[in-house]
Amino acid sequence: MKILGLSLGQLTTAAIMIDGEVIACVSEERFTRYKNDMAFPKNAIESCLKEAGIQGKDLDIVAMGAKEWPAEYQLTKKFSHFNIQDCVREQHVYWYPKMYEKKDVKWTEVFKDKIDYNQYPFKGWDKLPYNTPESWPAYKEFIVQTLVELLGINKEKVVFLDHHTCHGYYGYYASPMRNKPTLMVTLDAWGDNLNATISKVVNNKVERVFSSNDSMIARLYRYVTLLLGMMPNEHEYKVMGLAAYAHAKTMEKPYQVFKSTQYIDGLNFKYHEKPTDMYFYFQKRLEGMRFDGVAGALQKYTEELITTWLANAIKEYNIHDVVFSGGVAMNIKAMQRVFEMPEVHKLFVCGSASDESLAIGACYAAMYDHLNAKDKPIEMKPLPNMYLGDSFSQDYVDKFVNDNNLKNRYTVTENVSNVIVAKKLSEGNVIARCVGRMEFGARSLGNRSILADPRDAKVIKKINEKIKNRDFWMPFAPSILHERTKDYFVNPKEIFSPYMTISFESTELARTHLPAGLHPADYTGRPQMVTKEMNPSYHDLISEFEKVTGGKNKGIGAVLNTSFNLHGKPIVRSPEDALFVFENSDLDMLLIEKTLISKRG
């Protein structure tokens, strides 16, 4: 059974599954080099087919990770091509007249400057009936016809699956959670008219037991992000990073503003006072309050809603193991509060749980439906790791070095071992690593990462100012040897977090060994727990760093890891992308497979 899973809409993505095993997954942004690109994922589809060694006509199912989404948003690339000013304009020129003045405002008229008819490989966009009830059915047919022509398949092979089902199936079936009853939880802003679901998974069979479209958690976070002058649907993590700096006194007033709106009643999301909208309502009530207090209060309120809701669900269904997916699962501090709940025995949060992962979730959901219909056991392989993208051979790298005359421009060392790379890191060099298959998702996990010595707090400023241009308050993260987890983080339940999806309280040793990889305000960290099985080469590099800094269990069993990209750009995919970042930043060294490129002087 060969399945192509697609997520269209925000950050378009493709995935391939063969006989219950995910073979490849990559987002279109990695090819177009446009962050969060919403363009039809033609490049991503072709890459996945190539990785799987099949052609489009070989596919049995093409599974879409939602049943419906706004054609107008896609036409104007709302989630990738809007800037902050466009998002403010959206509130004032589109939503305010529509909601408060009851005017018939046309999206494509307000944002006619954003219309892009060239994002699909075939023509027809300009013929769709936008701003009408018929826009989605017409757009849906256009999508199906595009896939028929591109892949050479019958249109009956294209299926549209429920958004939250895909989120949930990714959360559970991609995880190592098996054999015990598990709660499959999803929370996001919106998808197929829902934003919160709970399902029970017993003996690998799924039963949805609760759903709601009343949760305001994700939408509130989105619009407070905009009110704080940051990009909604993108910079929520910056608000979360800022929250830890807030003092109780500055949080008090904004917290009361948030708390006066939504509350949890059993499993239901109810209101003391329902906001008219999520922008102007809170703009008026938060005016004059300190930015850090607003961020801190928002995070506190978010954590309280989630943990209260989940505690009630655990009590209701008497199931204590949890998988969490959907955009809210990207809030690592909230996930920390979840795993700290006494009611939660086990928690797993898969990597990049927002909409890009719907492509994988659609594969799992389609395979589940196929097996269920055939009355076969529901057996699908969990993801062994997130390294699901492109790779480049050493022969390719050798030719790349020669074609770009790199030996005359830089110091090039060939056949470099992890011993040498570890030593260079220990000497204070910041090294970008482009090795093996590219990671899928929002987090760099060692193969497309910028690495540094986590002992050196000064490296934070260097990376922020000269390489990444990140906001000064944002923390970095460590990649740690899984076997050193207890040395560095408080984890009594032995929660496994290999994808930087949960934050933990740090130990005193961590504050000595990895200060550059912890949050400066509260000393929490969101580690990538690296095992030999998931990434042998990266585990070996960190092990060599441990040796060179003091020996086994005494040296530093971690490296600082941040994504290999320039600020506002996607994570690099190819040696060409890697060289561009290297030449347009103050990186000291670039490792591509076994070739180390160093700047002179």
Coordinates of C-alpha atoms in Angstrom, one line a residue:
M1 CA 0.0 0.0 0.0
K2 CA 1.6 3.2 -1.2
I3 CA 0.2 6.5 0.2
L4 CA 1.1 10.1 -0.6
G5 CA 0.1 12.4 2.3
L6 CA -0.3 16.1 1.7
S7 CA -0.8 19.1 3.8
L8 CA -2.0 22.1 1.8
G9 CA -2.5 25.4 3.4
Q10 CA 0.0 26.6 5.9
L11 CA 3.5 25.3 5.1
T12 CA 2.6 22.9 2.3
T13 CA 4.2 19.4 2.9
A14 CA 4.4 16.0 1.3
A15 CA 5.0 12.6 2.9
I16 CA 5.2 9.0 1.5
M17 CA 4.2 5.9 3.4
I18 CA 4.7 2.3 2.1
D19 CA 3.0 -0.6 3.8
G20 CA 2.5 1.3 7.1
E21 CA 6.1 2.8 7.2
V22 CA 6.8 6.5 6.6
I23 CA 9.6 6.7 4.1
A24 CA 10.0 10.5 3.5
C25 CA 8.5 13.8 4.4
V26 CA 9.6 17.3 3.4
S27 CA 8.0 20.8 3.2
E28 CA 8.0 22.9 0.0
E29 CA 9.8 25.8 1.8
R30 CA 13.0 23.8 1.7
F31 CA 13.1 24.0 -2.1
T32 CA 11.6 27.4 -2.8
R33 CA 13.6 28.9 0.1
Y34 CA 10.6 30.9 1.2
K35 CA 9.7 30.5 4.9
N36 CA 6.3 28.7 5.5
D37 CA 5.7 28.6 1.7
M38 CA 2.0 27.8 0.9
A39 CA 2.7 27.0 -2.8
F40 CA 1.6 23.7 -4.1
P41 CA 4.3 21.2 -3.0
K42 CA 5.4 20.0 -6.4
N43 CA 9.1 19.9 -5.4
A44 CA 8.3 18.1 -2.1
I45 CA 6.1 15.5 -3.9
E46 CA 8.8 14.8 -6.4
S47 CA 11.4 14.5 -3.7
C48 CA 9.3 12.1 -1.6
L49 CA 8.6 9.9 -4.7
K50 CA 12.3 9.8 -5.5
E51 CA 13.2 8.9 -2.0
A52 CA 10.6 6.0 -2.0
G53 CA 11.8 4.9 -5.5
I54 CA 8.3 5.0 -7.0
Q55 CA 6.4 7.1 -9.5
G56 CA 3.1 8.9 -9.1
K57 CA 1.2 6.2 -11.0
D58 CA 2.3 3.7 -8.5
L59 CA 0.3 5.4 -5.7
D60 CA -2.7 3.7 -4.2
I61 CA -4.0 6.7 -2.3
V62 CA -3.3 10.4 -2.2
A63 CA -4.5 11.6 1.2
M64 CA -5.2 15.2 2.0
G65 CA -4.7 16.3 5.7
A66 CA -8.0 18.3 5.8
K67 CA -11.5 18.2 4.3
E68 CA -11.7 22.0 3.6
W69 CA -9.7 25.2 3.9
P70 CA -10.2 28.7 2.6
A71 CA -9.4 29.1 -1.1
E72 CA -8.9 32.8 -0.6
Y73 CA -6.2 32.3 2.0
Q74 CA -4.4 30.0 -0.4
L75 CA -4.7 32.3 -3.3
T76 CA -3.1 35.2 -1.3
K77 CA -0.6 33.0 0.6
K78 CA -1.9 34.4 3.9
F79 CA 0.4 32.3 6.1
S80 CA 3.6 32.8 4.2
H81 CA 3.5 36.1 2.2
F82 CA 1.8 38.4 4.7
N83 CA 4.0 40.6 6.9
I84 CA 3.0 42.1 10.3
Q85 CA 1.6 45.2 8.6
D86 CA -0.6 43.0 6.4
C87 CA -1.9 41.2 9.4
V88 CA -2.8 44.5 11.1
R89 CA -4.4 45.6 7.9
E90 CA -6.4 42.4 7.9
Q91 CA -7.9 43.2 11.3
H92 CA -8.8 46.8 10.4
V93 CA -9.8 46.6 6.8
Y94 CA -11.3 43.1 6.7
W95 CA -12.4 41.8 10.1
Y96 CA -13.5 45.0 11.8
P97 CA -15.9 46.1 9.0
K98 CA -17.1 42.5 8.7
M99 CA -17.7 41.8 12.4
Y100 CA -18.5 45.2 13.9
E101 CA -20.1 47.0 10.9
K102 CA -21.7 44.0 9.2
K103 CA -20.3 44.9 5.8
D104 CA -19.9 42.5 3.0
V105 CA -16.1 42.7 2.6
K106 CA -14.4 40.7 -0.1
W107 CA -11.0 39.1 0.9
T108 CA -9.7 39.1 -2.6
E109 CA -10.5 42.8 -3.0
V110 CA -8.8 43.8 0.3
F111 CA -5.7 41.7 -0.6
K112 CA -5.6 41.9 -4.3
D113 CA -2.0 43.0 -4.1
K114 CA -1.2 39.5 -2.6
I115 CA -2.9 37.4 -5.2
D116 CA -0.6 34.7 -6.8
Y117 CA -2.0 32.7 -9.7
N118 CA 1.4 31.0 -10.3
Q119 CA 1.7 28.8 -7.3
Y120 CA 0.2 25.7 -8.9
P121 CA 1.8 23.8 -11.8
F122 CA -1.3 24.1 -13.9
K123 CA -3.6 27.0 -14.9
G124 CA -7.1 27.6 -13.6
W125 CA -6.8 29.6 -10.4
D126 CA -8.2 32.7 -12.0
K127 CA -11.4 30.9 -13.0
L128 CA -12.5 29.9 -9.5
P129 CA -15.5 31.7 -7.9
Y130 CA -13.7 33.3 -4.9
N131 CA -15.6 35.0 -2.1
T132 CA -18.7 32.8 -2.7
P133 CA -20.0 29.6 -1.1
E134 CA -18.9 27.8 -4.2
S135 CA -15.2 28.7 -3.8
W136 CA -14.2 25.6 -1.8
P137 CA -16.0 23.0 -4.0
A138 CA -14.4 24.6 -7.1
Y139 CA -11.0 24.8 -5.5
K140 CA -11.3 21.2 -4.3
E141 CA -12.0 20.0 -7.8
F142 CA -9.0 22.1 -9.1
I143 CA -6.7 20.4 -6.5
V144 CA -7.9 16.9 -7.5
Q145 CA -7.4 17.7 -11.2
T146 CA -3.9 19.1 -10.5
L147 CA -3.0 15.8 -8.7
V148 CA -4.5 13.7 -11.5
E149 CA -2.4 15.5 -14.1
L150 CA 0.8 15.7 -12.1
L151 CA 0.8 12.1 -10.8
G152 CA -1.0 10.3 -13.6
I153 CA -3.6 8.8 -11.3
N154 CA -7.4 8.4 -11.3
K155 CA -9.2 11.0 -9.3
E156 CA -10.9 8.3 -7.2
K157 CA -7.5 7.8 -5.5
V158 CA -7.6 11.3 -3.9
V159 CA -9.3 11.4 -0.5
F160 CA -9.9 14.3 1.9
L161 CA -9.5 13.4 5.6
D162 CA -10.5 15.2 8.8
H163 CA -8.0 17.7 10.0
H164 CA -8.0 16.7 13.6
T165 CA -8.0 13.0 12.8
C166 CA -4.8 13.5 10.9
H167 CA -3.3 15.5 13.8
G168 CA -4.3 12.8 16.3
Y169 CA -3.1 9.9 14.2
Y170 CA 0.3 11.6 13.7
G171 CA 0.5 12.2 17.5
Y172 CA -0.2 8.5 18.3
Y173 CA 1.0 6.3 15.4
A174 CA 4.2 8.2 14.8
S175 CA 5.0 7.9 18.5
P176 CA 6.5 4.8 20.3
M177 CA 3.3 4.6 22.5
R178 CA 1.8 1.2 22.0
N179 CA 0.0 -1.6 23.9
K180 CA -1.5 0.5 26.7
P181 CA -4.7 2.6 26.6
T182 CA -3.8 6.2 25.5
L183 CA -5.5 9.5 25.3
M184 CA -5.0 11.1 21.9
V185 CA -5.3 14.9 22.4
T186 CA -5.4 17.6 19.8
L187 CA -5.6 21.4 20.2
D188 CA -5.1 24.1 17.6
A189 CA -6.7 27.3 16.2
W190 CA -9.0 25.7 13.7
G191 CA -9.4 22.8 11.3
D192 CA -12.5 21.4 9.7
N193 CA -14.7 23.3 12.2
L194 CA -12.9 22.0 15.3
N195 CA -10.1 23.1 17.5
A196 CA -10.0 20.5 20.3
T197 CA -10.5 16.7 20.3
I198 CA -9.9 13.8 22.7
S199 CA -9.8 10.2 21.5
K200 CA -9.2 6.9 23.3
V201 CA -6.8 4.5 21.7
V202 CA -7.2 0.9 23.0
N203 CA -5.5 -2.0 21.3
N204 CA -4.5 0.3 18.5
K205 CA -8.1 1.2 17.7
V206 CA -9.2 4.8 17.9
E207 CA -12.5 6.2 19.3
R208 CA -13.1 9.9 19.4
V209 CA -14.9 10.7 22.6
F210 CA -14.9 14.5 22.6
S211 CA -14.7 17.4 20.2
S212 CA -15.2 21.1 20.4
N213 CA -14.8 24.3 18.3
D214 CA -15.0 26.5 21.4
S215 CA -11.4 26.5 22.5
M216 CA -9.9 30.0 22.2
I217 CA -6.4 29.0 23.3
A218 CA -4.5 29.0 20.0
R219 CA -6.4 31.9 18.5
L220 CA -5.8 34.0 21.7
Y221 CA -2.1 33.2 21.5
R222 CA -2.1 34.1 17.8
Y223 CA -3.6 37.6 18.2
V224 CA -1.8 38.5 21.4
T225 CA 1.4 37.7 19.4
L226 CA 0.2 40.3 16.8
L227 CA -0.7 42.8 19.5
L228 CA 2.8 42.5 20.8
G229 CA 4.2 43.5 17.4
M230 CA 5.2 40.0 16.3
M231 CA 4.1 37.8 13.4
P232 CA 1.0 35.6 14.2
N233 CA 1.2 32.0 13.1
E234 CA 5.0 32.3 13.3
H235 CA 6.3 34.1 16.3
E236 CA 4.2 32.6 19.1
Y237 CA 7.4 30.9 20.3
K238 CA 8.9 34.3 20.8
V239 CA 6.1 35.2 23.1
M240 CA 6.6 32.0 25.0
G241 CA 10.3 32.7 25.3
L242 CA 9.5 36.2 26.6
A243 CA 7.0 35.0 29.2
A244 CA 9.6 33.6 31.5
Y245 CA 11.0 37.1 32.1
A246 CA 7.8 38.4 33.6
H247 CA 7.4 39.2 37.3
A248 CA 4.2 38.3 39.2
K249 CA 3.2 41.9 39.7
T250 CA 3.4 42.8 36.0
M251 CA 1.4 39.7 35.1
E252 CA -1.4 40.4 37.5
K253 CA -3.6 42.7 35.5
P254 CA -3.3 41.0 32.1
Y255 CA -3.9 37.7 33.7
Q256 CA -7.2 38.9 35.1
V257 CA -8.1 40.1 31.6
F258 CA -7.5 36.7 30.2
K259 CA -9.1 34.8 33.1
S260 CA -12.3 36.9 32.8
T261 CA -13.0 35.2 29.4
Q262 CA -12.8 31.5 29.0
Y263 CA -12.8 28.7 31.6
I264 CA -13.0 24.9 31.7
D265 CA -16.2 23.2 32.8
G266 CA -15.6 19.4 32.8
L267 CA -14.4 18.9 29.2
N268 CA -16.1 21.9 27.8
F269 CA -14.7 25.3 27.0
K270 CA -17.1 28.0 28.4
Y271 CA -17.1 31.7 28.8
H272 CA -17.5 34.2 31.6
E273 CA -17.5 36.8 28.9
K274 CA -17.1 35.8 25.2
P275 CA -14.8 38.1 23.3
T276 CA -16.4 39.7 20.2
D277 CA -13.1 39.0 18.4
M278 CA -9.5 38.1 19.4
Y279 CA -7.8 41.4 18.4
F280 CA -9.8 44.5 19.1
Y281 CA -11.4 43.1 22.3
F282 CA -8.0 42.4 23.9
Q283 CA -6.3 45.4 22.4
K284 CA -8.7 47.6 24.3
R285 CA -8.3 45.7 27.6
L286 CA -4.5 45.2 27.5
E287 CA -3.7 48.8 26.5
G288 CA -0.9 50.3 28.7
M289 CA 0.1 46.9 30.2
R290 CA 3.8 45.9 30.1
F291 CA 4.7 43.6 27.2
D292 CA 6.5 41.0 29.3
G293 CA 3.6 40.9 31.8
V294 CA 1.2 40.3 28.9
A295 CA 3.4 37.5 27.6
G296 CA 3.8 35.9 31.1
A297 CA 0.1 36.2 31.8
L298 CA -0.8 34.6 28.5
Q299 CA 1.5 31.7 29.1
K300 CA 0.2 31.2 32.6
Y301 CA -3.4 31.3 31.5
T302 CA -2.7 28.9 28.6
E303 CA -1.0 26.4 30.9
E304 CA -3.9 26.5 33.4
L305 CA -6.6 25.9 30.7
I306 CA -4.7 23.0 29.2
T307 CA -3.9 21.2 32.4
T308 CA -7.4 21.7 33.9
W309 CA -9.0 20.4 30.7
L310 CA -6.6 17.4 30.5
A311 CA -6.9 16.5 34.2
N312 CA -10.7 16.4 33.7
A313 CA -10.3 14.1 30.7
I314 CA -8.0 11.7 32.5
K315 CA -10.5 11.5 35.4
E316 CA -13.4 11.0 32.9
Y317 CA -11.8 8.2 30.9
N318 CA -9.3 6.8 33.5
I319 CA -6.5 6.8 31.0
H320 CA -3.1 8.2 32.2
D321 CA -0.9 8.0 29.1
V322 CA -1.1 10.9 26.7
V323 CA 0.0 11.9 23.2
F324 CA -0.5 15.5 22.3
S325 CA -0.7 17.0 18.8
G326 CA -1.9 20.1 16.9
G327 CA -0.4 23.6 16.9
V328 CA -0.7 24.1 20.7
A329 CA 1.6 21.1 21.2
M330 CA 4.4 23.4 19.9
N331 CA 4.2 25.2 23.2
I332 CA 7.0 23.4 25.0
K333 CA 6.3 25.1 28.4
A334 CA 2.7 24.0 28.3
M335 CA 3.9 20.5 27.5
Q336 CA 6.2 20.7 30.5
R337 CA 3.2 21.5 32.7
V338 CA 1.4 18.5 31.2
F339 CA 4.1 16.0 31.9
E340 CA 4.5 17.4 35.5
M341 CA 0.8 16.7 36.2
P342 CA 0.4 13.8 38.7
E343 CA -2.4 12.4 36.7
V344 CA -0.1 12.0 33.6
H345 CA 2.0 8.8 33.7
K346 CA 3.5 9.0 30.3
L347 CA 3.6 11.7 27.7
F348 CA 4.9 11.8 24.1
V349 CA 4.9 14.9 21.9
C350 CA 6.0 14.2 18.3
G351 CA 8.1 16.6 16.4
S352 CA 6.6 19.6 14.6
A353 CA 3.0 18.9 15.6
S354 CA 1.5 21.8 13.8
D355 CA 0.0 21.7 10.3
E356 CA 3.0 20.5 8.4
S357 CA 2.7 17.2 10.1
L358 CA -0.8 16.7 8.7
A359 CA 1.0 15.1 5.7
I360 CA 2.3 12.3 7.8
G361 CA -1.0 12.1 9.8
A362 CA -2.9 11.8 6.6
C363 CA -0.7 8.7 5.7
Y364 CA -1.4 7.1 9.0
A365 CA -5.2 7.9 8.8
A366 CA -5.5 6.6 5.3
M367 CA -3.6 3.4 6.2
Y368 CA -5.8 3.0 9.3
D369 CA -9.0 3.3 7.3
H370 CA -7.6 0.8 4.7
L371 CA -6.7 -1.8 7.4
N372 CA -9.9 -1.2 9.3
A373 CA -12.0 -1.7 6.1
K374 CA -10.2 -4.9 5.4
D375 CA -10.7 -6.0 9.0
K376 CA -6.9 -6.4 9.3
P377 CA -4.9 -5.7 12.5
I378 CA -4.0 -2.0 12.9
E379 CA -0.2 -2.3 12.5
M380 CA 1.8 0.7 11.5
K381 CA 5.4 1.5 12.3
P382 CA 6.2 4.5 14.5
L383 CA 8.7 7.0 13.2
P384 CA 12.1 5.8 14.2
N385 CA 13.4 9.4 13.8
M386 CA 12.6 12.6 12.0
Y387 CA 15.4 12.4 9.3
L388 CA 13.0 12.1 6.4
G389 CA 14.4 14.5 3.8
D390 CA 17.1 14.7 1.2
S391 CA 20.7 13.6 1.6
F392 CA 23.8 14.2 -0.5
S393 CA 26.6 11.8 -1.2
Q394 CA 30.2 12.5 -0.6
D395 CA 30.8 12.3 -4.3
Y396 CA 28.2 15.1 -4.7
V397 CA 30.0 17.1 -2.0
D398 CA 33.5 16.6 -3.6
K399 CA 32.1 17.9 -7.0
F400 CA 30.4 20.8 -5.2
V401 CA 33.7 21.8 -3.6
N402 CA 35.5 21.7 -6.9
D403 CA 32.8 23.5 -8.9
N404 CA 32.7 26.3 -6.4
N405 CA 36.5 26.6 -6.1
L406 CA 36.3 26.3 -2.4
K407 CA 39.8 25.1 -1.8
N408 CA 41.2 28.4 -3.1
R409 CA 38.8 30.5 -1.1
Y410 CA 38.8 28.6 2.2
T411 CA 40.7 26.0 4.2
V412 CA 39.1 22.6 3.1
T413 CA 39.8 19.5 5.2
E414 CA 38.6 16.2 3.7
N415 CA 37.6 13.0 5.4
V416 CA 37.1 14.7 8.8
S417 CA 36.2 12.6 11.8
N418 CA 33.9 13.4 14.7
V419 CA 37.0 13.6 16.9
I420 CA 38.3 16.6 15.0
V421 CA 34.9 18.3 14.8
A422 CA 34.4 17.8 18.6
K423 CA 37.9 19.3 19.3
K424 CA 37.1 22.3 17.0
L425 CA 33.8 22.9 19.0
S426 CA 35.7 22.7 22.3
E427 CA 38.0 25.4 21.1
G428 CA 35.1 27.8 20.7
N429 CA 34.3 27.5 17.0
V430 CA 30.7 27.7 15.8
I431 CA 30.2 25.0 13.3
A432 CA 27.3 24.4 10.9
R433 CA 26.6 20.8 10.2
C434 CA 25.0 19.5 6.9
V435 CA 25.2 15.7 7.2
G436 CA 22.9 12.8 6.2
R437 CA 19.2 13.1 5.6
M438 CA 17.6 16.4 6.4
E439 CA 15.2 16.6 9.3
F440 CA 11.5 17.1 8.8
G441 CA 9.9 19.9 10.7
A442 CA 10.5 23.1 12.6
R443 CA 13.4 21.9 14.8
S444 CA 17.0 21.2 13.6
L445 CA 18.0 17.8 15.1
G446 CA 21.7 17.7 14.3
N447 CA 21.8 17.1 10.6
R448 CA 21.0 20.7 9.5
S449 CA 22.2 22.4 12.7
I450 CA 24.5 25.1 13.9
L451 CA 26.5 23.7 16.8
A452 CA 28.6 25.3 19.6
D453 CA 30.1 24.7 23.0
P454 CA 27.2 24.9 25.5
R455 CA 29.6 26.0 28.3
D456 CA 30.3 29.4 26.7
A457 CA 27.5 31.9 27.4
K458 CA 29.3 34.4 25.2
V459 CA 28.5 32.3 22.1
I460 CA 24.8 33.3 22.6
K461 CA 25.6 36.9 21.6
K462 CA 27.8 35.8 18.7
I463 CA 25.2 33.5 17.2
N464 CA 22.4 36.1 17.8
E465 CA 24.2 39.1 16.3
K466 CA 26.5 37.7 13.7
I467 CA 24.7 34.5 12.4
K468 CA 21.0 34.2 13.2
N469 CA 19.9 37.8 14.0
R470 CA 17.6 36.3 16.7
D471 CA 15.8 38.3 19.4
F472 CA 18.1 38.7 22.4
W473 CA 15.7 37.2 24.9
M474 CA 15.2 33.9 23.0
P475 CA 17.0 30.8 24.5
F476 CA 19.0 28.2 22.7
A477 CA 18.6 24.5 23.2
P478 CA 21.0 21.6 23.8
S479 CA 21.3 18.2 22.1
I480 CA 22.2 15.8 24.9
L481 CA 23.3 12.2 25.1
H482 CA 20.1 10.4 26.1
E483 CA 22.1 8.5 28.7
R484 CA 23.0 11.8 30.4
T485 CA 19.4 13.0 30.7
K486 CA 19.3 12.6 34.5
D487 CA 22.5 14.5 34.9
Y488 CA 21.1 17.6 33.2
F489 CA 17.3 17.6 33.6
V490 CA 14.7 16.8 36.3
N491 CA 12.8 13.9 34.7
P492 CA 11.4 11.5 37.4
K493 CA 8.9 10.0 34.9
E494 CA 11.7 9.3 32.4
I495 CA 9.8 11.1 29.7
F496 CA 11.5 10.6 26.3
S497 CA 11.7 13.8 24.3
P498 CA 13.9 13.3 21.2
Y499 CA 12.5 16.3 19.2
M500 CA 12.8 19.3 21.5
T501 CA 9.1 19.3 22.2
I502 CA 9.1 19.5 26.0
S503 CA 11.0 21.8 28.4
F504 CA 12.4 20.5 31.7
E505 CA 13.7 22.0 34.9
S506 CA 17.5 21.8 34.8
T507 CA 19.9 20.4 37.4
E508 CA 22.8 22.3 39.0
L509 CA 25.2 20.3 36.8
A510 CA 23.3 21.5 33.7
R511 CA 23.8 25.1 34.8
T512 CA 27.5 24.5 34.9
H513 CA 27.8 22.4 31.8
L514 CA 25.3 24.0 29.5
P515 CA 24.4 27.5 30.5
A516 CA 24.2 28.6 26.8
G517 CA 21.6 25.9 26.2
L518 CA 19.2 27.0 28.9
H519 CA 16.6 29.7 29.2
P520 CA 18.5 32.7 30.8
A521 CA 15.5 33.7 33.0
D522 CA 14.3 30.4 34.5
Y523 CA 17.1 27.9 33.5
T524 CA 14.7 25.5 31.9
G525 CA 15.8 23.7 28.8
R526 CA 14.2 21.9 25.8
P527 CA 16.6 19.2 25.1
Q528 CA 16.9 16.9 22.1
M529 CA 17.6 13.5 23.7
V530 CA 19.9 11.8 21.2
T531 CA 20.2 8.0 21.1
K532 CA 22.6 5.9 19.0
E533 CA 19.6 4.3 17.3
M534 CA 18.0 7.5 16.1
N535 CA 21.2 9.2 14.9
P536 CA 24.5 7.2 15.3
S537 CA 26.7 9.8 13.7
Y538 CA 25.4 12.7 15.8
H539 CA 25.4 10.7 19.0
D540 CA 29.0 9.8 18.2
L541 CA 29.9 13.5 17.7
I542 CA 28.4 14.4 21.1
S543 CA 30.2 11.5 22.7
E544 CA 33.5 12.7 21.3
F545 CA 32.8 16.2 22.6
E546 CA 32.2 14.6 26.0
K547 CA 35.6 12.9 25.8
V548 CA 37.5 15.9 24.8
T549 CA 35.9 18.0 27.6
G550 CA 36.7 15.6 30.4
G551 CA 35.8 12.0 29.6
K552 CA 32.8 9.8 29.9
N553 CA 30.2 11.1 32.5
K554 CA 32.5 13.9 33.5
G555 CA 32.8 15.8 30.3
I556 CA 30.1 17.8 28.6
G557 CA 27.6 15.3 27.2
A558 CA 25.8 17.9 25.1
V559 CA 26.3 20.5 22.4
L560 CA 24.4 23.7 21.8
N561 CA 22.1 23.2 18.8
T562 CA 20.2 25.8 16.8
S563 CA 18.7 25.6 13.3
F564 CA 21.0 26.1 10.3
N565 CA 19.4 29.1 8.6
L566 CA 19.5 32.8 8.5
H567 CA 16.7 34.6 10.4
G568 CA 13.4 34.5 8.5
K569 CA 14.7 31.8 6.1
P570 CA 13.9 28.1 6.0
I571 CA 16.4 25.6 7.4
V572 CA 19.0 24.6 4.7
R573 CA 18.5 21.6 2.6
S574 CA 21.4 21.3 0.3
P575 CA 25.2 22.0 0.2
E576 CA 24.3 25.0 -1.9
D577 CA 22.0 26.4 0.8
A578 CA 24.6 25.6 3.4
L579 CA 27.3 27.5 1.6
F580 CA 25.0 30.5 1.2
V581 CA 24.5 30.8 4.9
F582 CA 28.2 30.2 5.6
E583 CA 29.1 33.0 3.2
N584 CA 26.5 35.4 4.5
S585 CA 27.2 35.0 8.3
D586 CA 30.0 34.8 10.7
L587 CA 30.0 31.0 11.0
D588 CA 33.5 29.8 11.7
M589 CA 33.2 26.4 9.9
L590 CA 30.9 24.4 7.7
L591 CA 30.8 20.6 7.8
I592 CA 29.2 19.0 4.8
E593 CA 29.3 15.2 5.1
K594 CA 33.0 14.5 5.9
T595 CA 34.3 17.8 4.4
L596 CA 35.1 20.7 6.8
I597 CA 35.3 24.2 5.3
S598 CA 36.9 26.8 7.5
K599 CA 37.3 30.6 7.0
R600 CA 40.8 31.8 6.9
G601 CA 42.2 34.4 9.3

